[in-house]
mmCIF file of C-alpha atoms in Angstrom:
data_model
loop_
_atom_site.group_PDB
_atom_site.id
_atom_site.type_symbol
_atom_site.label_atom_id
_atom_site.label_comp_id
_atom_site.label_asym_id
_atom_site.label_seq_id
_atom_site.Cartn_x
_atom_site.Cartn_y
_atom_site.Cartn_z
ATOM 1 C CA UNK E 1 87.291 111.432 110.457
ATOM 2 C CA UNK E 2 89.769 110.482 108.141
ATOM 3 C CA UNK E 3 88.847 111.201 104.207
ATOM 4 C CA UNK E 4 88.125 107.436 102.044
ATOM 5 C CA UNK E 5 89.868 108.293 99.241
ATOM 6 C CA UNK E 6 93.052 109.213 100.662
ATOM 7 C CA UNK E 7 96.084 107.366 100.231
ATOM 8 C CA UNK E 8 99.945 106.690 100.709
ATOM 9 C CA UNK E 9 100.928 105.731 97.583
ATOM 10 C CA UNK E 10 99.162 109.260 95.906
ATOM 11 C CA UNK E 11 101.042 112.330 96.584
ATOM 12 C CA UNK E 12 98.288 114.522 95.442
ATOM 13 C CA UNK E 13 95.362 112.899 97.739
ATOM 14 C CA UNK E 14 97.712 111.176 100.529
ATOM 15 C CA UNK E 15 97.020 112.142 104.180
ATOM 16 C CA UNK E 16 98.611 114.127 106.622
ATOM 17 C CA UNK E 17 99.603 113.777 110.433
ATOM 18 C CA UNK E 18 101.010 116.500 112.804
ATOM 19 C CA UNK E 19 104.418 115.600 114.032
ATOM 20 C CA UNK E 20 102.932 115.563 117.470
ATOM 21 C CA UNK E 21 100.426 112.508 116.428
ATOM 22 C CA UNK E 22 103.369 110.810 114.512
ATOM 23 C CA UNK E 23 105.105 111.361 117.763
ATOM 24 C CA UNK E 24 102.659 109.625 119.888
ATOM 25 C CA UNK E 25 102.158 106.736 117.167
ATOM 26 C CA UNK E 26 105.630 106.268 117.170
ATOM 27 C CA UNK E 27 105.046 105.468 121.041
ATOM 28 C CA UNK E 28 102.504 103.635 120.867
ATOM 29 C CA UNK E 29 103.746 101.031 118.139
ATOM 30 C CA UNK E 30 107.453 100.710 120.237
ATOM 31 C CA UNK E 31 105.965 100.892 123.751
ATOM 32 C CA UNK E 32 102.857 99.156 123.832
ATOM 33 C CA UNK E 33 103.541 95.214 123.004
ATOM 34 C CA UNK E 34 107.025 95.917 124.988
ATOM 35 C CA UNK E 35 105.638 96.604 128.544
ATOM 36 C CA UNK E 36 103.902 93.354 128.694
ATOM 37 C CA UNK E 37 106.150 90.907 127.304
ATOM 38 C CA UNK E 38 109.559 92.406 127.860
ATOM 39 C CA UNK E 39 110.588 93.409 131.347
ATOM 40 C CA UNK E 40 110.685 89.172 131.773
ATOM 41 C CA UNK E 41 112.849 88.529 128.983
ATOM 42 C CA UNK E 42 115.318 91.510 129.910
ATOM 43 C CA UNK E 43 115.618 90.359 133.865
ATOM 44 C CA UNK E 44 116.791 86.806 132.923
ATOM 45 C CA UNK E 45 119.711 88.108 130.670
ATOM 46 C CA UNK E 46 120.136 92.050 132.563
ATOM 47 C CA UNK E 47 119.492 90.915 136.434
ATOM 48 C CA UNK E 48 119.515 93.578 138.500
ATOM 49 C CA UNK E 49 121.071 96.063 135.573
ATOM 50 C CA UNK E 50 117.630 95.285 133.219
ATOM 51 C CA UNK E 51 116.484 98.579 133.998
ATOM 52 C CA UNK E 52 119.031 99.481 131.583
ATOM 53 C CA UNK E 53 118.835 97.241 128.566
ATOM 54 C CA UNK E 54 116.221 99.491 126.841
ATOM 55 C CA UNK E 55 118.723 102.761 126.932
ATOM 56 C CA UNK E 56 121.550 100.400 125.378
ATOM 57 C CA UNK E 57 118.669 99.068 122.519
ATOM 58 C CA UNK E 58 117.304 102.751 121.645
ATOM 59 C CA UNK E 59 121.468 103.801 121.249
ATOM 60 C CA UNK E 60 122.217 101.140 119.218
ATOM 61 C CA UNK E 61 118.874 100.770 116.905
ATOM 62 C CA UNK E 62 116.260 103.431 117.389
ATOM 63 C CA UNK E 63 118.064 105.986 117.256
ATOM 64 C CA UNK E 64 120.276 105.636 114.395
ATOM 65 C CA UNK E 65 117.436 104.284 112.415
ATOM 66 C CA UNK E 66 114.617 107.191 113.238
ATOM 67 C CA UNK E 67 117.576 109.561 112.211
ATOM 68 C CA UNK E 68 118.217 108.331 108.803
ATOM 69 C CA UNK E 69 114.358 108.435 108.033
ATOM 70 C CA UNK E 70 113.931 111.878 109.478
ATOM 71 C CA UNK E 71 117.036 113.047 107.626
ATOM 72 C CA UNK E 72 115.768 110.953 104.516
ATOM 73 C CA UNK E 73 112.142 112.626 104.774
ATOM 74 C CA UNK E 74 113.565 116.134 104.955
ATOM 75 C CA UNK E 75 115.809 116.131 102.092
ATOM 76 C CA UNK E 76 113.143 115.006 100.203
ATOM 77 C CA UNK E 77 109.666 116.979 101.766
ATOM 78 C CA UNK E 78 106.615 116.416 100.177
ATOM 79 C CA UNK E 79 107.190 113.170 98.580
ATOM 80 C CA UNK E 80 105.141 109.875 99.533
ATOM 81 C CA UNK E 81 106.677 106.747 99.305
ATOM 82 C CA UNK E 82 105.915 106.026 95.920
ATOM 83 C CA UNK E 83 107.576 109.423 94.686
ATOM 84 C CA UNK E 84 110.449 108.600 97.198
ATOM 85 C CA UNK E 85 111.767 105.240 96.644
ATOM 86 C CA UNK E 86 111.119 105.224 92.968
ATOM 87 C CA UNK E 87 113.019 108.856 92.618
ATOM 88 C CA UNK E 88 115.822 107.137 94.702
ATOM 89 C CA UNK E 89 116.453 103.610 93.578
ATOM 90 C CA UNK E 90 114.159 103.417 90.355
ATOM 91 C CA UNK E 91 111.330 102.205 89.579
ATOM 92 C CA UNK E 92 111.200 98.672 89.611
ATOM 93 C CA UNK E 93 113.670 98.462 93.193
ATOM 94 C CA UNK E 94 111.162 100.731 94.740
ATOM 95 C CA UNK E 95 108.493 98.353 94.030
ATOM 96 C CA UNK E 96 110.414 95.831 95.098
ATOM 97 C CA UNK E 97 111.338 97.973 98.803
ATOM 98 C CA UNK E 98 107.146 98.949 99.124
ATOM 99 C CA UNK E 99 106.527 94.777 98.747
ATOM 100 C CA UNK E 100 109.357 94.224 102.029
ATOM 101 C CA UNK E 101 108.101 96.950 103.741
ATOM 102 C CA UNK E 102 104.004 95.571 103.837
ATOM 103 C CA UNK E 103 105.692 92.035 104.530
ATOM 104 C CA UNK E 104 107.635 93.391 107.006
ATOM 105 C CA UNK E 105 105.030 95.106 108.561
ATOM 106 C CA UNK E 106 102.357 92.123 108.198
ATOM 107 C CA UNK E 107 104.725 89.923 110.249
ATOM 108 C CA UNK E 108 104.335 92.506 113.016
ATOM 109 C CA UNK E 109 100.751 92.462 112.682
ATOM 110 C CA UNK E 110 100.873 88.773 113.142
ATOM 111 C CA UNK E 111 103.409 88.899 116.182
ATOM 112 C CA UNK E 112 101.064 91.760 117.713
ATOM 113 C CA UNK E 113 98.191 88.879 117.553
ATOM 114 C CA UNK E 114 99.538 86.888 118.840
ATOM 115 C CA UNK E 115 100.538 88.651 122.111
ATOM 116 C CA UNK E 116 96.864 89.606 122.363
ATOM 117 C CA UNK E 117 95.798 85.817 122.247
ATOM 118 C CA UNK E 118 98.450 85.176 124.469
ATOM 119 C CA UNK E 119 97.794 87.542 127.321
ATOM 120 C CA UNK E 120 94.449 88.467 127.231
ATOM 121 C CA UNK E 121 92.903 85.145 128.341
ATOM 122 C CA UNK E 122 95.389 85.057 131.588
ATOM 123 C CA UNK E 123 94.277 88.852 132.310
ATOM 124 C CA UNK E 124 90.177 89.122 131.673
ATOM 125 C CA UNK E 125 88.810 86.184 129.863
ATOM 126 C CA UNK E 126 90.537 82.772 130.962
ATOM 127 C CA UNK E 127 89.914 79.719 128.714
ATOM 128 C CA UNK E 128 89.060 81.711 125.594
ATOM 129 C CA UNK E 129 89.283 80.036 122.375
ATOM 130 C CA UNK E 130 92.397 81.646 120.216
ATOM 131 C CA UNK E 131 90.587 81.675 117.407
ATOM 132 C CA UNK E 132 87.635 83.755 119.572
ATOM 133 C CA UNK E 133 89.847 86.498 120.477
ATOM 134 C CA UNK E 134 91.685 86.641 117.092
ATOM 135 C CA UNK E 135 89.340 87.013 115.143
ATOM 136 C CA UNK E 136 87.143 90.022 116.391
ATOM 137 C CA UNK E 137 90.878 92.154 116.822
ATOM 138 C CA UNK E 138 91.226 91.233 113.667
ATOM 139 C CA UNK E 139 88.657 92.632 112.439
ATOM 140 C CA UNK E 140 88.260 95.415 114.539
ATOM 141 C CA UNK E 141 91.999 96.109 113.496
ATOM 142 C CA UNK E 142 91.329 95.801 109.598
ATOM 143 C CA UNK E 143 88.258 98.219 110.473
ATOM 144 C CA UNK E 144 90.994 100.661 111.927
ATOM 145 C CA UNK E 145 93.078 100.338 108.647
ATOM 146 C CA UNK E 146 89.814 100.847 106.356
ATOM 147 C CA UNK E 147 89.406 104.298 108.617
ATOM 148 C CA UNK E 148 92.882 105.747 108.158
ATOM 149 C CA UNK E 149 96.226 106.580 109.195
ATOM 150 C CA UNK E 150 94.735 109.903 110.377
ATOM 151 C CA UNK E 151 92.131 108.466 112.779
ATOM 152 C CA UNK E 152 94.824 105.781 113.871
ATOM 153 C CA UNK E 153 97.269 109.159 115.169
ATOM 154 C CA UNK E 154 94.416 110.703 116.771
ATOM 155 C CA UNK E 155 93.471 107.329 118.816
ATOM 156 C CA UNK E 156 97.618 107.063 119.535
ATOM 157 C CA UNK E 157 96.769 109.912 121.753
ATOM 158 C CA UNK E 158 93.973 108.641 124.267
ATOM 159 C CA UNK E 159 96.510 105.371 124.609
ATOM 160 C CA UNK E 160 99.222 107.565 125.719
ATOM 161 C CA UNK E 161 97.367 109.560 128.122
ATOM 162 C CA UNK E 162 96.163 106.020 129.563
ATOM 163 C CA UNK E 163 99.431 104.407 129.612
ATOM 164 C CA UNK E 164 100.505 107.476 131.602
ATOM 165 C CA UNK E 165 97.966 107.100 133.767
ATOM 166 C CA UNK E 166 98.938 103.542 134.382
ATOM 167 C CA UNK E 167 102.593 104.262 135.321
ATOM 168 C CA UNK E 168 101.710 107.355 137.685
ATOM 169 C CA UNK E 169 99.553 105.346 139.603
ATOM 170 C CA UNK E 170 102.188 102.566 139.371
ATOM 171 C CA UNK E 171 104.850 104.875 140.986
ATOM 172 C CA UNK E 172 102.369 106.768 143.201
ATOM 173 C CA UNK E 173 100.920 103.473 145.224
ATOM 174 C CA UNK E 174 104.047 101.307 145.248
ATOM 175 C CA UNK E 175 106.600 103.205 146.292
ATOM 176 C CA UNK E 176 106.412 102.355 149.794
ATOM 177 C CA UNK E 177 107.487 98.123 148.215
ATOM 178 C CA UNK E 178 110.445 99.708 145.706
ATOM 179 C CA UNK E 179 114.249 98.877 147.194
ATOM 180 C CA UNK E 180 116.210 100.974 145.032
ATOM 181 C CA UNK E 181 119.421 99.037 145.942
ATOM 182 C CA UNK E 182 117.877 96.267 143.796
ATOM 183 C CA UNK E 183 118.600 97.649 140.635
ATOM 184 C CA UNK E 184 122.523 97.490 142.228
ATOM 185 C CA UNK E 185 125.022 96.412 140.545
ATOM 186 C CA UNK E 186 124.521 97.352 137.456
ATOM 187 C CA UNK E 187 126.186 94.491 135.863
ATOM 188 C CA UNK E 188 127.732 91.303 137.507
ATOM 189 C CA UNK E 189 129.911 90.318 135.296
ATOM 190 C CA UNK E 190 130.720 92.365 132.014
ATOM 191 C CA UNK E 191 129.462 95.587 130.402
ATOM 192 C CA UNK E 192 128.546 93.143 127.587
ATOM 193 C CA UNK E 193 124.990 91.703 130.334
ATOM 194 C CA UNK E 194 123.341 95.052 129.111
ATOM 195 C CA UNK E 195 124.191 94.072 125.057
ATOM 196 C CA UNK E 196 122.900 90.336 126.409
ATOM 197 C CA UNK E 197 119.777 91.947 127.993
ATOM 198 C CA UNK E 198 118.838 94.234 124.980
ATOM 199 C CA UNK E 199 119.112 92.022 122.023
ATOM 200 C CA UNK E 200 115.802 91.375 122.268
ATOM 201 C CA UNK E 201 114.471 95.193 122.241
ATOM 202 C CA UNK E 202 117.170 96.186 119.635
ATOM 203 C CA UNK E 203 114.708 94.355 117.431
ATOM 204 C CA UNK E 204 111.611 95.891 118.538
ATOM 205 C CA UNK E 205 113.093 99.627 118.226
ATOM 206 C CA UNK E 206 114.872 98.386 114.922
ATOM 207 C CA UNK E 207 111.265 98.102 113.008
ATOM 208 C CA UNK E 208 111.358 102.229 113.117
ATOM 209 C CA UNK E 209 112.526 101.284 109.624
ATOM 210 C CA UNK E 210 109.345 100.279 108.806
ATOM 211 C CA UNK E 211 107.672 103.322 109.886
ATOM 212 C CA UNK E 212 109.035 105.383 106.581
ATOM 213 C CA UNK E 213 105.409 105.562 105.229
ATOM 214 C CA UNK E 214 104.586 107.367 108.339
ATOM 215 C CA UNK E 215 107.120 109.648 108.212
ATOM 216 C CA UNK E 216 106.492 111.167 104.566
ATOM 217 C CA UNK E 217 102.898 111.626 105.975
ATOM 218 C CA UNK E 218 104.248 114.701 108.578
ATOM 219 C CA UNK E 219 102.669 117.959 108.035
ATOM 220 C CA UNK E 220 106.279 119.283 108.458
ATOM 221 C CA UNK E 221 108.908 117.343 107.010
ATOM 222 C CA UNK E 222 111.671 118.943 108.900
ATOM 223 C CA UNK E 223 109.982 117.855 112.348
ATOM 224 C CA UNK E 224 109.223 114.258 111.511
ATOM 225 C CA UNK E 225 113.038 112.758 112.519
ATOM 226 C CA UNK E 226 112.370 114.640 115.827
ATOM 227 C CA UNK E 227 109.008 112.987 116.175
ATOM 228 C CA UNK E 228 110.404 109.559 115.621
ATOM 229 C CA UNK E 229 113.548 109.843 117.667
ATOM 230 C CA UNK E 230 111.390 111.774 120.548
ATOM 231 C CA UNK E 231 108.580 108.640 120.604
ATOM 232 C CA UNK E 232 111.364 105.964 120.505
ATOM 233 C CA UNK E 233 113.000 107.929 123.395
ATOM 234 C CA UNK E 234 109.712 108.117 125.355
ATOM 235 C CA UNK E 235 109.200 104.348 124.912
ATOM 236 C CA UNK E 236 112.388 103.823 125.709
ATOM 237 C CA UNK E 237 112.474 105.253 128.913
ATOM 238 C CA UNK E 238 109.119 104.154 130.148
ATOM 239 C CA UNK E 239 110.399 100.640 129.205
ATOM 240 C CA UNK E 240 113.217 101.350 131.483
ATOM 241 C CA UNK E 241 110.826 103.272 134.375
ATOM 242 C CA UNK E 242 108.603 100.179 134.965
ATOM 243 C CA UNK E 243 111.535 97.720 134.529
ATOM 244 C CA UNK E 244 113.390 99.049 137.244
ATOM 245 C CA UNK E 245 109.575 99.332 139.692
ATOM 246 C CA UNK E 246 109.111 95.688 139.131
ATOM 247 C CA UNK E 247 112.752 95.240 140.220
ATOM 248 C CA UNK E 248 112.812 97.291 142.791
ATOM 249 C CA UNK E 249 109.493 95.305 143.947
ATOM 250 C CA UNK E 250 109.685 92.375 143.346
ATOM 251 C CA UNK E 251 113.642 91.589 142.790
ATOM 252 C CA UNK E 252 114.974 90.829 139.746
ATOM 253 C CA UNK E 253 114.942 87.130 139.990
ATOM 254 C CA UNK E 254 111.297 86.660 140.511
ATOM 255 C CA UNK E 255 110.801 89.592 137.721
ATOM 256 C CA UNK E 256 112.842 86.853 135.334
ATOM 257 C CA UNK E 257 110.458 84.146 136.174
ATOM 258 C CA UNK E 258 107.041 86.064 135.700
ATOM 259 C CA UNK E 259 105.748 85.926 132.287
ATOM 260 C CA UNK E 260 104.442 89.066 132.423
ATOM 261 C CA UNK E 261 105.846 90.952 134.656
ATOM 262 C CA UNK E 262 103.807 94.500 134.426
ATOM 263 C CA UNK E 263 100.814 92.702 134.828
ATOM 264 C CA UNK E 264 101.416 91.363 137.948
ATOM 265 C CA UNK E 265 102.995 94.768 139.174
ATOM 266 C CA UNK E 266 99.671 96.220 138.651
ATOM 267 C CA UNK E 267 98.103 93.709 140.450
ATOM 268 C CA UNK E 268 99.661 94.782 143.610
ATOM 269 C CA UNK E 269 97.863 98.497 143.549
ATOM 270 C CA UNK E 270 94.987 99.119 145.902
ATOM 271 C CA UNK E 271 93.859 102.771 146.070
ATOM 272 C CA UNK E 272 91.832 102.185 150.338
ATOM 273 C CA UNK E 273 89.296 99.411 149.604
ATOM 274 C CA UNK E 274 87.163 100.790 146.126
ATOM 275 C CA UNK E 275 89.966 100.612 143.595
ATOM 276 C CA UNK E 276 91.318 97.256 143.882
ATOM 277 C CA UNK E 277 90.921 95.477 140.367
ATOM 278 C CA UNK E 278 93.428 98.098 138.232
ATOM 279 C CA UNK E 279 95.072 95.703 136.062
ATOM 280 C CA UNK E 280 91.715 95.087 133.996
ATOM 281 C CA UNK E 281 92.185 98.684 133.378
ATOM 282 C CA UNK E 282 95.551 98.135 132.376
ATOM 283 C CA UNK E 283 94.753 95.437 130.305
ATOM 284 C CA UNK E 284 91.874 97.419 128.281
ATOM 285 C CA UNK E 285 94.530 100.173 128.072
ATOM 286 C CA UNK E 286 97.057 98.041 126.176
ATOM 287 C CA UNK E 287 94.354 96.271 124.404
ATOM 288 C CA UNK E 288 93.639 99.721 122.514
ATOM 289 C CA UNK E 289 97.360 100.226 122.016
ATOM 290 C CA UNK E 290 97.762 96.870 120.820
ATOM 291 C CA UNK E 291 94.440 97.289 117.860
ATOM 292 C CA UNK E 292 96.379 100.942 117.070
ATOM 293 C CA UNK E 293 99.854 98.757 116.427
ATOM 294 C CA UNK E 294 97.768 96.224 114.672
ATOM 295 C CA UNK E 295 95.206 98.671 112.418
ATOM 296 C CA UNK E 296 98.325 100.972 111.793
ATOM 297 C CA UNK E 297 101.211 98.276 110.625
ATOM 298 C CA UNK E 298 98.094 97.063 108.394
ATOM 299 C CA UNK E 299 97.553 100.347 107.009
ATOM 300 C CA UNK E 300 101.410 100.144 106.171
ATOM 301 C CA UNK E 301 100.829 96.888 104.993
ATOM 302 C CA UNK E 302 98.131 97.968 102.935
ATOM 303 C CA UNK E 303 99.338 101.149 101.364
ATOM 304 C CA UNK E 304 103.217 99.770 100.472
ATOM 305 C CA UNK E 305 101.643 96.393 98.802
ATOM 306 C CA UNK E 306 99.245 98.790 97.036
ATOM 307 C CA UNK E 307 102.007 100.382 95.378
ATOM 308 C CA UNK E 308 104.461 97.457 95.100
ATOM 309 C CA UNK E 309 101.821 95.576 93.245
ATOM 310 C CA UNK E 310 100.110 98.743 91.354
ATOM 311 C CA UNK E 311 96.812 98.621 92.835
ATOM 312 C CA UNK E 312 94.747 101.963 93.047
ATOM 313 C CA UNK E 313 92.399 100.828 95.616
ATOM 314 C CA UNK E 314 94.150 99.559 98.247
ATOM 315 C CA UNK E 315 91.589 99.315 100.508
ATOM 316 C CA UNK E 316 90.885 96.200 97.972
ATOM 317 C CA UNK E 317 94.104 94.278 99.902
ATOM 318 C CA UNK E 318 92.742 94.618 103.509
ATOM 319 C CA UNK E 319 90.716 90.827 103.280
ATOM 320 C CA UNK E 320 93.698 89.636 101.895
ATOM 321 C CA UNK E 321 96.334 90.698 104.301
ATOM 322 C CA UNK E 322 93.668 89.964 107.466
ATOM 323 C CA UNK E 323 93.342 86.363 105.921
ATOM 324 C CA UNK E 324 97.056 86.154 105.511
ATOM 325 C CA UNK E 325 98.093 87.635 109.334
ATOM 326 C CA UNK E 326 95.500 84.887 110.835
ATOM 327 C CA UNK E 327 97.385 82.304 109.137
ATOM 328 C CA UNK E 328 101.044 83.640 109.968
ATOM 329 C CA UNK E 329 99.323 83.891 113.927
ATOM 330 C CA UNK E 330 97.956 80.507 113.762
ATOM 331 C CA UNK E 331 101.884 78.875 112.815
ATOM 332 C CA UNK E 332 103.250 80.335 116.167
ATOM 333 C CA UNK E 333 102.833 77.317 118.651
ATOM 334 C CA UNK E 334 103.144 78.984 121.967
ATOM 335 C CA UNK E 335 104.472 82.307 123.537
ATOM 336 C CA UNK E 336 108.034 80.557 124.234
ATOM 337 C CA UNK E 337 108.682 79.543 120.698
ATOM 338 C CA UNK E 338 108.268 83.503 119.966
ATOM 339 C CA UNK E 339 110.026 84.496 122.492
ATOM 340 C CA UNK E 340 112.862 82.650 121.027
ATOM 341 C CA UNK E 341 111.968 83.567 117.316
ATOM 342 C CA UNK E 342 112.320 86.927 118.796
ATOM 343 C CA UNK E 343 115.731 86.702 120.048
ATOM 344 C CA UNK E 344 117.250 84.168 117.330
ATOM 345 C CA UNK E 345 115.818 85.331 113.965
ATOM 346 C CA UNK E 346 113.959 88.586 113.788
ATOM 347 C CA UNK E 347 116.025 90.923 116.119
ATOM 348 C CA UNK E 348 119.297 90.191 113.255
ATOM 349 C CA UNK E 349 116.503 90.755 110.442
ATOM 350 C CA UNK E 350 114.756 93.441 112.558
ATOM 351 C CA UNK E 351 118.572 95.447 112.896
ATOM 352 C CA UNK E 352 119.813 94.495 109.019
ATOM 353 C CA UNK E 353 116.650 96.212 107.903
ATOM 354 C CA UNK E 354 116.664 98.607 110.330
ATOM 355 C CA UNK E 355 120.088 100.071 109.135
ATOM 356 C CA UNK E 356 120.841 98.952 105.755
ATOM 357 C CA UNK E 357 117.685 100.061 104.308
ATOM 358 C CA UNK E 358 117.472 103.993 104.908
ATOM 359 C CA UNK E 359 121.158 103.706 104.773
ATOM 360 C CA UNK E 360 120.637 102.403 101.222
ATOM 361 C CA UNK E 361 118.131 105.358 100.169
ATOM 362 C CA UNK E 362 120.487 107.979 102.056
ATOM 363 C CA UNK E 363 122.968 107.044 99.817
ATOM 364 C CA UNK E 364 121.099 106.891 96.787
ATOM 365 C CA UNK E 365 119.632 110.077 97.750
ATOM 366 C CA UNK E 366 123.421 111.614 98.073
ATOM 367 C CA UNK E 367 124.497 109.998 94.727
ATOM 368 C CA UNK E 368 121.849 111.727 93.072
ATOM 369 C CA UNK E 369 122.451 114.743 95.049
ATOM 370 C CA UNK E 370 126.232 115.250 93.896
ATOM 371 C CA UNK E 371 124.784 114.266 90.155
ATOM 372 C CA UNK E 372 122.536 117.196 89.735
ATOM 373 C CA UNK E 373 125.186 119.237 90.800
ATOM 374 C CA UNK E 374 127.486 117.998 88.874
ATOM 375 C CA UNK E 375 125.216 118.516 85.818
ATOM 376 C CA UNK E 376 124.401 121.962 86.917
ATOM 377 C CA UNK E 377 128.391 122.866 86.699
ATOM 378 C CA UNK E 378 128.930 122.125 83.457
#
C-alpha cells in the first residue's frame, strides 16, 4: 500500500512508480473512456478508413506531446513538479501552471463521470438514477486518490490484463463475422477524412500534457518519455484493432449509428452455450479502468492545486474537488451535447495545451540551460 504522507508537491517524501506502471497508467487513462465512446464518433466522419483515425491522432498529438515531457523529465531527473515548474518559469508562473493543470485534470474527472452515468445504466443497471451511480464512483474514486498514485499504477495493471482479455476473446470468437474488405477504401474522398475522423481523439491523446505530475514520479527519469509514448502507442493501436472488428462486422455505417459500438460487438460473443453474457464482463472491466482514470486525474487534481494554492495537506482538497466534479457532471445535459463539446471546444484546448505547454517549459528549460553556461565561461 501506498505510504499517507507521501506527496507530489514534496520532493523529499513524493512517491515513486516504475516506468512499467506509468506505462500501463498511461494506457489506461488514453484507452479506457475511448473504446466505448469513440469507435461511433470516428465511423461517421472516417467510414470505412476509421480504423485509421487513431494512428493519424497519436502522430499528430500523443506523440509529440509524451516526447516533450519525457525529454522535459530527463533533463531535469529527480525534480517534482513543484521543483520543476518553479526552477523553469518562476515561482509565481509555476503556481499559476500547477492551478491549470488540477483544472485541467478535474474537467476530465468530470467528463469521465459522466461517461460512467451515461453507459452504465444501458449495459447492467437500466433506469438508474444519475445521481445513484455518480455518487458512489465518486466516492469510490476520491477513496482511490486518498490511497495514492502508487496503488492507482499497481491497479492500472489488472485493467490491462482484462482489457486484453476482452479483445483476444473479441478477435478469437468473431472472426468467422469480420469482412476485411470493409475497412476498403481507405478514404473516399480526400486524405483529409482521416484528419476529419481523428479530431476528436487528437484531444483525448492531447491531455498526455496533463500527465507531467506522473512523469516526474518515474523511478528512472530517462525511461519515463518511453513509458508515455509506449502507453499512448498501445492505446492507440487497440483503439484502431477493435475499430476496424466492429467494421469488419458490422460495416461501417451501422458502426456510425451505434452509440456504443464495442459494447454491442461484445454482445455478439458466445463461447458453446455457458459463456453467453460477456459484455457485463466487459462492462465491469472498463468500470475499473474508468474509477483508475477518475481516482488518478483526482490525485493530479489534488496534488497540482495543493501546490498552486500552498497547501501541505492536500489530501485536505479531495471533498472539495469531489463536490466541485459532481457539479461540473451535473451541467452536461446529455451524451450528444458532449460529444459535440468534445469535438468543438476541448479537442482545440485539449491540442493548445497539449503542445504549447511543455513546449513552453522546454524552452525555458533551454534558456536557462545556455545561461549557466554562459556564466560558467566567463
Amino acid at each position: 500500500m501506498a505510504e499517507r504522507p507521501r506527496s507530489a508537491g514534496c520532493a523529499r517524501t513524493r512517491a515513486q512508480i516504475s516506468h512499467y506502471q506509468l506505462l500501463c497508467l498511461t494506457f489506461t487513462l488514453h484507452f479506457t473512456a475511448a473504446m466505448i465512446v469513440l469507435p461511433g464518433t470516428l465511423a461517421k466522419f472516417g467510414h470505412s478508413g476509421a480504423w485509421l483515425a487513431p494512428l493519424v491522432a497519436f502522430l499528430l498529438a500523443a506523440l509529440p506531446v509524451s516526447l516533450m515531457l519525457g525529454l522535459l523529465v530527463r533533463r531535469h531527473p529527480g525534480l517534482g513538479l513543484a521543483e520543476l515548474s518553479s526552477g523553469l518559469i518562476g515561482h509565481v508562473p509555476g503556481r499559476v501552471l500547477g492551478l491549470a493543470i488540477s483544472v485541467f485534470s478535474l474537467v476530465i474527472v468530470a467528463l469521465t463521470l459522466r461517461d460512467v452515468v451515461e453507459v452504465t445504466p444501458v449495459a447492467i443497471l437500466p433506469a438508474t438514477p444519475a445521481w445513484a451511480l455518480a455518487l458512489p464512483f465518486l466516492l469510490v474514486a476520491v477513496y482511490g486518490a486518498c490511497s495514492g498514485v502508487e496503488v492507482l499504477a499497481r491497479l492500472a495493471y489488472f485493467c490491462v490484463l482484462g482489457q486484453g482479455l476482452i479483445i483476444l476473446l473479441v478477435f478469437a470468437t468473431l472472426a468467422g463475422m469480420m469482412n476485411p474488405l470493409w475497412l476498403l477504401p481507405f478514404w473516399e474522398r480526400t486524405p483529409g477524412q482521416l484528419l476529419q475522423a481523428g479530431w476528436a481523439p487528437i484531444g483525448w491523446f492531447a491531455e498526455a500534457w496533463s500527465f507531467l505530475p506522473l512523469a516526474v514520479l518515474a523511478d528512472r527519469s530517462s525511461q519515463a518519455g518511453r513509458a508515455l509514448v509506449l502507453g499512448a502507442a498501445l492505446a492507440a493501436f487497440t483503439l484502431m484493432a477493435l475499430t476496424a472488428v466492429a467494421i469488419m462486422v458490422f460495416g461501417h455505417q451501422l458502426v456510425a449509428q451505434f452509440t456504443f459500438p464495442v459494447y454491442s460487438l461484445v454482445q455478439q460473443i458466445a463461447i458453446g452455450e455457458f459463456v453467453e453474457r460477456l459484455d457485463v464482463l466487459m462492462v465491469a472491466i472498463w468500470l475499473m479502468g474508468m474509477l483508475v482514470k477518475a481516482s488518478t486525474h483526482l490525485w493530479v487534481a489534488m496534488s497540482s492545486g495543493g501546490y498552486a494554492l500552498g497547501i501541505k495537506s492536500e489530501r485536505a482538497l479531495l471533498p472539495a474537488l469531489g463536490l466541485a466534479t459532481y457539479i461540473l457532471m451535473s451541467l452536461i445535459p446529455s451524451l450528444s451535447w458532449l460529444f459535440e463539446f468534445s469535438t468543438k471546444a476541448w479537442t482545440p484546448l485539449s491540442i493548445s495545451l497539449g503542445l504549447g505547454v511543455p513546449g513552453l517549459l522546454l524552452l525555458a528549460s533551454w534558456v536557462r540551460q545556455r545561461r549557466r553556461r554562459g556564466e560558467m565561461s566567463t
